[in-house]
Amino acid sequence: MPAFQPADDRYASMTYRPAGRSGLNLPQLSLGMWHNFGHANPFETQRAVLRRAFDLGITHFDLANNYGPPYGSAEENFGRHLAADLRPFRDELVISSKAGYDMWPGPYGDGGSRKYLLASLDQSLKRIGTDYVDIFYSHRPDPSVPIEETMGALHTAVQQGKALYAGISNYSPAQTREAARVLGELGTPLLIHQPSYSMFNRHVEKPRPAAPAGPDASPDASASAGESLLDTVGNLGIGMIVFSPLSQGLLTGRYLGGQIPAGSRAAVGHFLKAERIDDTYLMRARALNEIAAGRGQSLAQLALSWVLRDPRVTSAIIGASSVAQLEDNVAALASGPLTADELAAIEPYAVDGTAR
């Protein structure tokens, strides 16, 4: 394949949003490498998707240490693509990685300890073939590790120049406030939070329970009582980048006929179980599909427009197994914003828990 020459107009149509009150702008759609960049996926297809994504103005590529399969292979493959095609444009890219879930055997290959996080980051940098990532995340809170230790490891990564920004993923509103406090005291701002969010998974909108009053109540309790995660990131000036905006494929046209295609996530059954394709799901998904058609959109495009309706959502992470799928998702950005009437029509069918 000839040397990659990106499109001259790659920034003409993509819209970028700031991550909270930071100076870092992210494209409204970012490319995630959870499922489609492991060794089992065709390398040339990966390459075509990455090239087209950059041509369309997608500058942010989201990884984690254990993306694949097998673990580490998504970073290895992205590193090969970076070396072959994207290295001259490194300063136009935002590359992120994470650590927090199972990665290698033994007590130091999982969780939120300083030893695991910093060792994992070093391994990720080697696999990707870069001196630094732009964002390094704690992939999940670890109740067995003091948050000061976990956030201290992120701070060290930034201080060492191995990451430019610190992020967290899958933290509750209270945990997010505490992480931001600890990092702020260390002098490293918390840039961004990465939770799941879709029309079928709306936990980020739910207010947290009010903390009990009393002499031992946290000084932050009054500020955070009743906050949703969206409220928390908005109040703290933190960005939010959401994963699974298509609810593992449930918010696409793949299952609307009531059948489970071979090779689909529901057929594989690892992250999405076949029993989720039930009558309740089909009723809601088909109703949403009719609303999408009225806007001239696919169901997937409507789902992306919906999660991006809130300005506190900096970006949505999409996966793509083909250039056509990538282009279809990016086309969602060409539609106008959802109207009040459209949002009202969506609401009865955008029911939290449908995907669970």
XYZ file of C-alpha atoms in Angstrom:
356
model
C 0.000 0.000 0.000
C 1.414 3.436 -0.895
C 2.518 5.907 1.748
C -0.425 7.506 3.528
C -1.280 11.051 2.479
C -4.189 12.284 4.602
C -6.939 14.392 3.093
C -6.198 18.112 2.981
C -9.742 18.872 4.132
C -9.702 16.496 7.116
C -10.661 19.253 9.546
C -13.356 20.824 7.379
C -16.424 18.971 8.646
C -15.606 17.483 12.069
C -16.737 19.444 15.117
C -14.492 19.522 18.181
C -15.515 20.109 21.775
C -13.335 21.090 24.740
C -12.842 18.476 27.453
C -14.431 20.382 30.310
C -12.574 23.566 31.121
C -9.310 22.274 29.665
C -7.572 23.425 26.522
C -7.864 19.990 24.890
C -10.470 19.698 22.146
C -11.690 16.256 21.076
C -13.672 15.296 17.988
C -17.342 14.643 18.703
C -16.714 11.055 17.608
C -13.576 9.187 18.684
C -12.450 5.780 17.421
C -12.272 3.013 20.003
C -10.276 -0.189 19.599
C -12.005 -2.456 22.084
C -13.261 -5.126 19.688
C -11.960 -4.571 16.169
C -8.185 -4.188 16.387
C -7.028 -7.476 17.887
C -4.971 -10.069 16.068
C -8.154 -11.866 14.971
C -9.201 -8.856 12.880
C -7.796 -8.344 9.355
C -4.844 -5.989 9.542
C -5.578 -4.278 6.231
C -9.175 -3.625 7.290
C -7.872 -2.001 10.475
C -5.538 0.106 8.384
C -8.299 1.247 6.038
C -10.541 2.208 8.972
C -7.781 4.196 10.695
C -6.822 6.029 7.517
C -10.426 6.922 6.748
C -11.072 7.999 10.346
C -8.192 10.469 10.216
C -9.376 11.740 6.831
C -12.774 12.417 8.426
C -11.254 14.486 11.232
C -11.204 11.801 13.932
C -8.026 12.617 15.808
C -8.636 10.660 19.018
C -7.888 6.931 19.221
C -8.912 5.145 22.414
C -7.079 2.048 23.670
C -6.560 0.042 26.862
C -3.885 -2.396 27.921
C -6.151 -5.448 27.562
C -7.978 -4.583 24.342
C -7.735 -7.284 21.712
C -8.103 -10.180 21.814
C -5.612 -11.305 22.920
C -4.692 -8.800 25.612
C -2.318 -6.143 24.333
C -2.891 -6.893 20.659
C -4.937 -3.766 19.935
C -2.058 -1.615 21.182
C 0.433 -3.700 19.224
C -1.567 -3.343 16.025
C -2.173 0.357 16.541
C 1.565 0.748 17.060
C 2.175 -0.898 13.674
C -0.314 1.446 12.029
C 1.243 4.417 13.791
C 4.689 3.462 12.521
C 3.515 2.808 8.966
C 1.020 5.628 8.440
C 0.428 8.064 11.268
C 3.860 8.766 12.760
C 4.364 12.002 10.749
C 1.071 13.254 12.188
C 1.640 12.311 15.844
C 1.145 15.880 17.019
C -2.287 15.913 15.374
C -3.375 12.832 17.330
C -4.750 12.165 20.803
C -3.872 8.620 21.863
C -5.280 7.290 25.111
C -4.803 4.101 27.083
C -6.038 2.678 30.365
C -5.212 0.196 33.082
C -7.357 -1.218 35.840
C -8.751 -4.557 34.758
C -7.107 -7.971 34.460
C -3.950 -7.900 32.353
C -1.373 -10.432 33.597
C -1.261 -13.143 36.321
C -0.587 -12.494 39.953
C -1.418 -9.734 42.414
C 0.236 -6.938 40.406
C -1.607 -7.413 37.101
C -5.010 -5.989 38.029
C -6.609 -3.212 40.051
C -5.509 0.258 41.040
C -2.128 -0.074 42.721
C 0.757 2.208 41.836
C 2.840 -0.803 40.831
C 0.249 -2.116 38.392
C -0.714 1.202 36.803
C 2.806 2.426 36.131
C 4.087 -0.956 34.980
C 1.103 -1.266 32.658
C 1.706 2.188 31.207
C 5.318 1.308 30.452
C 4.176 -1.841 28.668
C 1.535 0.097 26.708
C 4.105 2.617 25.527
C 6.315 -0.194 24.257
C 3.443 -1.864 22.414
C 2.303 1.388 20.807
C 5.845 2.524 20.095
C 5.491 6.026 21.480
C 7.168 7.955 24.277
C 3.875 9.139 25.746
C 0.118 8.816 25.538
C -2.007 11.910 25.584
C -4.470 10.559 28.176
C -3.834 7.790 30.704
C -6.866 6.490 32.584
C -7.524 4.575 35.745
C -9.934 2.154 34.065
C -11.956 1.481 37.214
C -11.984 2.340 40.904
C -10.386 -0.269 43.145
C -11.944 -0.331 46.626
C -8.948 -2.259 47.973
C -6.515 0.566 47.126
C -6.551 4.087 48.619
C -7.638 6.573 45.994
C -4.574 8.647 46.936
C -2.378 5.818 45.649
C -4.276 5.369 42.391
C -4.430 9.098 41.647
C -0.826 9.448 42.749
C 0.169 6.972 40.052
C -1.655 9.048 37.410
C 0.088 12.153 38.709
C 3.460 10.416 38.464
C 2.733 9.378 34.869
C 2.072 13.007 33.984
C 5.095 14.273 35.919
C 7.309 11.758 34.115
C 6.029 12.925 30.725
C 4.592 9.500 29.916
C 1.090 10.985 29.789
C -0.086 14.524 29.128
C -3.416 14.246 30.934
C -5.042 12.082 33.611
C -8.453 10.448 33.243
C -10.753 8.041 35.045
C -13.359 5.559 33.846
C -16.334 3.872 35.525
C -16.139 6.020 38.689
C -19.271 7.096 40.581
C -20.069 10.793 41.131
C -18.633 10.673 44.673
C -15.521 8.812 43.508
C -15.102 11.302 40.680
C -15.202 14.233 43.090
C -12.662 12.546 45.350
C -10.364 11.699 42.425
C -10.529 15.307 41.224
C -9.758 16.571 44.717
C -6.736 14.327 45.196
C -5.321 15.065 41.756
C -5.943 18.781 42.201
C -4.002 18.809 45.454
C -1.123 17.069 43.674
C -1.200 19.679 40.909
C -2.467 17.475 38.074
C -6.022 18.363 36.985
C -8.466 15.560 36.244
C -9.158 15.984 32.534
C -11.928 13.555 31.688
C -14.247 10.764 32.776
C -15.148 7.815 30.524
C -18.444 6.079 31.446
C -20.873 3.994 29.424
C -23.893 5.938 28.148
C -26.641 5.259 25.649
C -30.392 5.491 25.235
C -30.562 2.066 26.915
C -28.010 2.826 29.657
C -28.707 6.179 31.288
C -26.971 5.769 34.638
C -24.937 8.966 34.162
C -28.185 10.967 34.387
C -29.296 9.479 37.710
C -28.801 11.588 40.855
C -26.709 9.999 43.576
C -28.387 9.580 46.997
C -27.981 12.461 49.380
C -25.261 11.850 51.975
C -26.495 11.618 55.589
C -26.006 14.787 57.578
C -23.976 14.803 60.755
C -20.656 15.803 62.275
C -18.787 13.160 60.270
C -20.308 14.081 56.921
C -17.866 14.828 54.128
C -17.334 18.563 53.508
C -18.079 17.767 49.867
C -21.419 16.128 50.699
C -23.547 19.246 50.337
C -22.028 20.013 46.949
C -22.494 16.500 45.575
C -25.779 15.448 47.185
C -28.292 14.656 44.470
C -25.723 15.011 41.685
C -25.702 12.779 38.666
C -22.396 11.963 37.016
C -23.293 14.462 34.291
C -23.837 17.082 37.009
C -20.546 16.202 38.654
C -18.409 16.549 35.534
C -20.226 19.746 34.603
C -19.792 21.284 38.042
C -16.126 20.301 38.259
C -15.284 21.338 34.696
C -14.267 17.803 33.681
C -14.837 16.401 30.211
C -16.931 13.303 29.562
C -16.278 10.817 26.765
C -18.810 8.002 26.581
C -18.331 4.405 25.470
C -20.931 1.956 24.116
C -23.220 4.726 22.768
C -24.797 2.066 20.516
C -25.355 -0.259 23.470
C -23.220 -3.122 22.157
C -25.041 -2.996 18.816
C -28.594 -2.975 20.209
C -28.989 0.574 18.894
C -28.209 -0.415 15.318
C -30.328 -2.102 12.691
C -28.652 -5.456 13.237
C -31.354 -7.028 15.425
C -34.497 -5.182 14.287
C -35.753 -8.222 12.387
C -35.724 -10.273 15.581
C -32.970 -12.565 14.303
C -29.443 -12.884 15.684
C -26.913 -12.751 12.837
C -23.994 -15.158 12.944
C -20.871 -13.469 14.275
C -22.805 -10.677 15.998
C -22.128 -9.821 19.634
C -25.424 -11.395 20.684
C -24.455 -14.584 18.824
C -21.024 -14.683 20.466
C -22.655 -14.008 23.834
C -19.616 -12.617 25.629
C -20.668 -8.996 26.215
C -24.254 -9.189 24.915
C -26.523 -12.146 25.639
C -28.976 -13.452 23.055
C -31.859 -13.229 25.531
C -31.605 -9.431 25.370
C -33.200 -9.592 21.919
C -36.660 -9.914 23.466
C -40.056 -8.429 22.666
C -39.544 -5.389 24.903
C -36.237 -4.580 23.252
C -37.678 -5.035 19.768
C -40.644 -2.762 20.502
C -38.397 0.014 21.780
C -35.716 -0.338 19.109
C -38.251 -0.413 16.273
C -40.011 2.672 17.629
C -36.681 4.504 17.838
C -35.856 3.355 14.330
C -39.071 4.967 13.062
C -38.088 8.254 14.722
C -34.652 7.983 13.133
C -36.185 7.372 9.703
C -38.272 10.508 10.127
C -35.033 12.439 10.530
C -33.399 10.715 7.583
C -31.087 8.819 9.934
C -30.303 5.213 10.752
C -30.976 3.995 14.280
C -27.240 4.119 15.027
C -27.026 7.708 13.803
C -29.968 8.712 15.995
C -28.318 7.057 18.995
C -25.137 9.067 18.439
C -27.039 12.322 17.953
C -28.859 11.611 21.208
C -25.794 11.079 23.429
C -24.176 14.183 21.933
C -27.233 16.354 22.638
C -25.760 17.311 26.022
C -22.802 19.721 25.751
C -21.230 18.125 28.827
C -20.529 15.081 26.641
C -17.262 15.938 24.932
C -17.124 12.937 22.615
C -18.632 9.516 21.952
C -16.423 6.509 21.252
C -17.457 4.434 18.260
C -16.119 1.093 17.124
C -15.936 0.226 13.448
C -15.240 -3.078 11.745
C -15.353 -1.541 8.257
C -14.955 1.773 6.498
C -18.650 1.720 5.564
C -19.671 1.370 9.215
C -17.321 4.185 10.195
C -18.707 6.489 7.504
C -22.292 5.708 8.498
C -21.572 6.658 12.109
C -19.770 9.879 11.205
C -22.691 10.857 8.966
C -24.741 11.273 12.166
C -22.941 14.576 12.696
C -24.356 16.004 9.473
C -27.921 15.928 10.810
C -29.242 18.855 12.758
C -29.630 18.744 16.514
C -32.600 16.903 17.947
C -35.633 19.133 18.443
C -37.657 19.309 21.631
C -40.455 17.366 19.936
C -38.028 14.658 18.776
C -36.532 14.337 22.239
C -40.022 14.002 23.705
C -40.875 11.304 21.160
C -37.676 9.392 21.991
C -38.146 9.489 25.761
C -40.729 6.659 26.189
C -38.439 4.247 24.333
C -35.025 5.330 25.638
C -35.413 3.245 28.775
C -32.478 2.574 31.072
C -31.848 -1.120 31.587
C -33.049 -2.299 28.180
C -29.522 -3.469 27.343
C -28.877 -5.281 30.603
